[in-house]
């Protein structure tokens, strides 16, 4: 009996090849997306589990206080002093280790490179059991020993047998290799493509940072940097909730009051969450979104199948009637039809798996991930998915076709088109609701991204080449020479140095009072240190007053300055209490810090408000001061000419002036794209989902329209004989499917309105034409639906009526 | 074998009430061969459907082997039906996706019967109907007469004591029609009870008894010597 059912299923597929192709390919596509999405999520959420202590390792993160106004809420990092505090206060925590990420110029053998170095408490090796090639977990106990990975060893030496080799930091400090480990697998947060920090290549005792940069070993409450991790190893008796409770009480007891305006709490995450912390940081539920979207695609594919199968099964009423006449019960027939849909689901799943076997290696290559369809562990799940999809998709048509009494089934030809018509309309509505929802959401995300990109052009970002890491002995003293030499190049306009460039996600601000000592009226301004030419490089005009000058003593901030002339932007004026730019000129504001020599700041010029941090951030109030030395990053304005030649010339000048350090240069465009690429990637992924959803819905609609038109061939013939025009017939066919599509929009567009809010909330500068975008997206969905049906409808409507009548 | 007593079948829509059977009384003995005749819309097919338990009467009693099946549910009727009744239709109602042997086997599929026995019986009945060489053909590859032979084979393969034939020759030319009638006659001779709806007086002559229906009434009954 079972075999008999499978045979019938296969023969049915062969008989209706067109529908079989639509059915199976739609379902296969849905399954491919769903399985891929699920694998990806499982992959991202199961990082670091290969560490022996994985279930006992936790990271301490922070919740950004709302006052901080930095555009994100949760970060997987905290102040460097929290580690030592936990160690001192919580006896039950087995081990604590911090890592601090810093870049250094590293020399080993004959090679020198800038490297991201993790400075770590030695216990890090007792928390994570790395795979040692040479050395062991005591490597960092030696204050002059460092640990490197085999990849690093090969990069510098060409082999891994490098124990004891000397490593020089910044051409000055010598250490030696005390251990070599295997590169940490890609499915660890140490190497993940999701975590933006440098892959783990080096572990260096944190005391070295103290020696080289006078870094405070006990950490401090001053600096909260992403990439500074605090790892805890707990005893098996304790869990995350316990630790969270302990951290909450530590927060209440030990966080200094002024820091509560920076962080409003600590968070504790299992190590497996470290990989996806970036999404917590951004505050967009990416994992949930991928899960939901891939599930919705599968739903659309299932509904497609259900709909086509329902329509198609109407052609088999006679078979059902005959079988019932022979004594088949409804259960037996239900079984038969469900086996058919299981056969189709199985074929679709096999195609999906074949597709994934091709897609996954390509994806791994492009994304440096190591996803795999590990059949040993996924097979039960794949099977369950197949069965659920088969049952879910097949149940309704099976029930519909088998519930009729035999006499009706044998006779009922005239009315068969009506059977299940409401349900079919409803299901078309569901499909279009989902796909219009996705289309509308993706349109809003796209427009928002475009707006961010548009507004970023307020700086000439493609004409500015930045050179980073200038605050190093050996570079700092040569910056003036560098500037002169660079500006002598034919295509270089002007060069400036500053503490940050636009789009860098730094938020450094200072607190002031309008009159000396008036703490009640304190306010804070964002601070930019720069050389005076910064305004020229970035085309920033001085609206009122004058720019800063190298020739005026009070314009230049030095150790001895007591009064400093500064520029402020227009947005700072109301904060400072001035109604106009003119009123602010030559007025002062004062520092809050009683120990500072510099007490008074005098406004000598006002510049327009610009969004320097850009991207998600709102425009902020800034002041600009001239600091002659110790600036971190340079900006070179390039005018015309061949860009690549100019960059080569810049590098040439650098190598002449600063031969000991390689140049760290890139265009300002790339700085912008650091963050913008994340947004663009999300948009592309979303667009991919929307495209597939819409295509599936349209394919389903086409199949259904074709089938229903075939069922109505006789009716159409009669109508034509009675004088209906082709246009009237076409309209009749199109209208049959338009109502559910229109209903779908009424549901989808409001949903898209609310869901896009989640994305927009993330930005300070939001698009305000959301209604228009929604309406256009809705209109596009309807037009696509009409175009899909109309082509077929017109062909049928034009056919000779006699052919239509002869058909049955 | 079966007895209809004062049977009504009334189709109701919102506005119209159509009386298809209007107090029919009919008794059929085992081994009988009955032809039901009458003009279009007189209730022939309705009567046959009720006798075949494909449909319920609106009113009246239907004794099948002394059991009143009129109030039975579809599930109960289905059980009696598959044990006792084979069907032959005017439009054959073969399943296009199944070949000849499989179509015939279908009638046994819903009985508890091992596959080997099913195959045996199907082979036997195909031999008898002279369609063994067509076993692997699909219905679409057969002529109308051949299709109806398959349908007859399907109706008899289960050895049910009663065969209901709804205009079995209606879609056939006279030569093939006659062939089918000969088949039915031989079946009847072997003891199968046959009830047949037909428009053709010539084919009605094969029956022992003709029941004439008009507007839902039994008008006349003619009995012939066997």
Coordinates of N, CA, C and O in Angstrom, one line a residue, chain A residues 1 4 7-8 11-12 15 318-319 322-328 332-333 336 406-407 410-411, chain B residues 49 54 74 78 81-82 87 89 91 93-99 102 106-107 109-110 138 154:
Chain A
X1 N 0.8 -1.2 0.0 CA 0.0 0.0 0.0 C 0.9 1.2 0.0 O 0.7 2.2 -0.8
X4 N 2.6 1.6 -3.3 CA 1.6 2.0 -4.2 C 1.4 3.5 -4.2 O 1.3 4.2 -5.2
X7 N 4.3 5.3 -5.7 CA 4.2 5.2 -7.1 C 3.3 6.2 -7.7 O 3.6 7.0 -8.6
X8 N 2.1 6.3 -7.1 CA 1.1 7.2 -7.6 C 1.6 8.6 -7.5 O 1.4 9.5 -8.4
X11 N 4.0 9.2 -10.3 CA 3.4 9.3 -11.6 C 2.6 10.6 -11.7 O 2.6 11.3 -12.8
X12 N 2.1 11.1 -10.6 CA 1.4 12.4 -10.6 C 2.3 13.5 -10.9 O 2.0 14.4 -11.7
X15 N 3.1 13.5 -14.6 CA 1.9 13.9 -15.4 C 1.8 15.4 -15.4 O 1.6 16.0 -16.5
X318 N -12.1 12.7 -9.0 CA -12.7 11.5 -9.5 C -12.0 10.3 -8.9 O -12.6 9.3 -8.5
X319 N -10.6 10.4 -8.8 CA -9.9 9.3 -8.2 C -10.3 9.1 -6.8 O -10.5 7.9 -6.4
X322 N -13.7 7.4 -6.7 CA -13.6 6.0 -7.1 C -13.0 5.2 -5.9 O -13.6 4.1 -5.6
X323 N -12.0 5.7 -5.3 CA -11.4 5.0 -4.1 C -12.4 4.8 -3.0 O -12.4 3.8 -2.3
X324 N -13.1 5.9 -2.8 CA -14.1 5.8 -1.7 C -15.2 4.8 -2.0 O -15.7 4.0 -1.2
X325 N -15.6 4.8 -3.3 CA -16.6 3.8 -3.7 C -16.1 2.4 -3.5 O -16.9 1.5 -3.1
X326 N -14.8 2.2 -3.6 CA -14.3 0.9 -3.4 C -14.1 0.6 -1.9 O -13.6 -0.4 -1.5
X327 N -14.4 1.6 -1.1 CA -14.4 1.3 0.4 C -13.2 1.9 1.1 O -13.0 1.6 2.3
X328 N -12.5 2.8 0.5 CA -11.4 3.5 1.2 C -12.0 4.4 2.2 O -12.9 5.1 2.0
X332 N -7.5 6.4 5.3 CA -6.6 5.8 4.3 C -6.3 6.8 3.2 O -5.1 6.9 2.7
X333 N -7.2 7.6 2.7 CA -7.0 8.5 1.7 C -6.1 9.7 2.2 O -5.2 10.1 1.5
X336 N -2.7 8.5 2.0 CA -2.2 8.5 0.7 C -1.7 9.9 0.3 O -0.6 10.1 -0.2
X406 N -18.4 10.3 -1.5 CA -18.0 9.7 -2.8 C -18.9 10.1 -3.9 O -18.4 10.4 -5.0
X407 N -20.2 10.3 -3.6 CA -21.1 10.6 -4.7 C -20.8 12.0 -5.3 O -20.8 12.2 -6.5
X410 N -17.5 12.0 -7.3 CA -17.6 11.4 -8.6 C -18.3 12.4 -9.6 O -18.1 12.4 -10.7
X411 N -19.2 13.2 -9.0 CA -20.1 13.9 -9.9 C -19.6 15.4 -10.0 O -19.8 16.0 -11.0
Chain B
X49 N -27.5 5.1 -6.8 CA -26.6 5.6 -5.8 C -27.0 5.2 -4.4 O -26.2 4.8 -3.5
X54 N -23.9 4.9 -1.8 CA -23.1 6.0 -2.0 C -23.8 7.3 -1.5 O -23.2 8.3 -1.3
X74 N -21.5 7.3 6.7 CA -20.7 7.0 5.6 C -19.6 5.9 5.9 O -19.4 5.0 5.1
X78 N -19.6 2.5 4.1 CA -18.3 2.1 3.4 C -17.9 0.7 3.6 O -17.5 0.0 2.8
X81 N -20.3 -1.6 1.9 CA -20.2 -1.5 0.5 C -19.0 -2.3 -0.1 O -19.1 -3.0 -1.1
X82 N -17.8 -2.2 0.6 CA -16.7 -2.8 0.0 C -16.7 -4.3 0.1 O -16.1 -5.0 -0.7
X87 N -18.9 -1.7 -8.6 CA -19.6 -0.6 -9.4 C -19.0 -0.6 -10.8 O -17.8 -0.8 -11.0
X89 N -19.3 2.2 -14.1 CA -19.8 3.5 -14.4 C -19.8 3.7 -15.9 O -19.0 3.1 -16.6
X91 N -18.8 6.4 -17.4 CA -17.5 7.0 -17.8 C -16.3 6.3 -17.3 O -15.3 6.9 -17.1
X93 N -14.4 5.8 -15.0 CA -13.8 6.2 -13.8 C -12.5 5.4 -13.5 O -12.3 5.0 -12.3
X94 N -11.7 5.1 -14.5 CA -10.4 4.5 -14.2 C -9.5 5.7 -13.8 O -9.7 6.8 -14.1
X95 N -8.5 5.3 -13.0 CA -7.5 6.3 -12.5 C -6.4 6.4 -13.5 O -5.7 5.4 -13.8
X96 N -6.2 7.6 -14.0 CA -5.3 7.8 -15.1 C -3.8 7.5 -14.8 O -3.0 7.1 -15.6
X97 N -3.5 7.6 -13.5 CA -2.1 7.5 -13.1 C -1.8 6.0 -12.8 O -0.6 5.7 -12.5
X98 N -2.8 5.1 -12.8 CA -2.5 3.7 -12.6 C -2.7 2.9 -13.8 O -3.5 3.2 -14.7
X99 N -1.9 1.9 -14.0 CA -2.0 1.0 -15.2 C -3.2 0.0 -14.9 O -3.9 0.0 -13.9
X102 N -3.1 -2.3 -11.9 CA -3.2 -1.5 -10.6 C -4.6 -1.0 -10.4 O -5.1 -0.9 -9.3
X106 N -6.9 -1.9 -7.3 CA -7.4 -0.9 -6.4 C -8.7 -1.4 -5.6 O -8.8 -1.1 -4.4
X107 N -9.5 -2.2 -6.2 CA -10.7 -2.7 -5.6 C -10.4 -3.6 -4.4 O -11.2 -3.9 -3.6
X109 N -7.5 -3.2 -2.6 CA -6.5 -2.5 -1.8 C -7.0 -2.2 -0.4 O -6.3 -2.2 0.6
X110 N -8.3 -2.0 -0.4 CA -8.9 -1.6 0.9 C -9.5 -2.7 1.7 O -10.2 -2.5 2.6
X138 N -1.6 2.0 -19.6 CA -2.3 3.0 -18.9 C -3.7 3.2 -19.6 O -3.9 3.0 -20.8
X154 N -12.6 -4.7 -12.6 CA -12.4 -4.1 -11.3 C -13.6 -4.3 -10.4 O -13.5 -4.5 -9.2

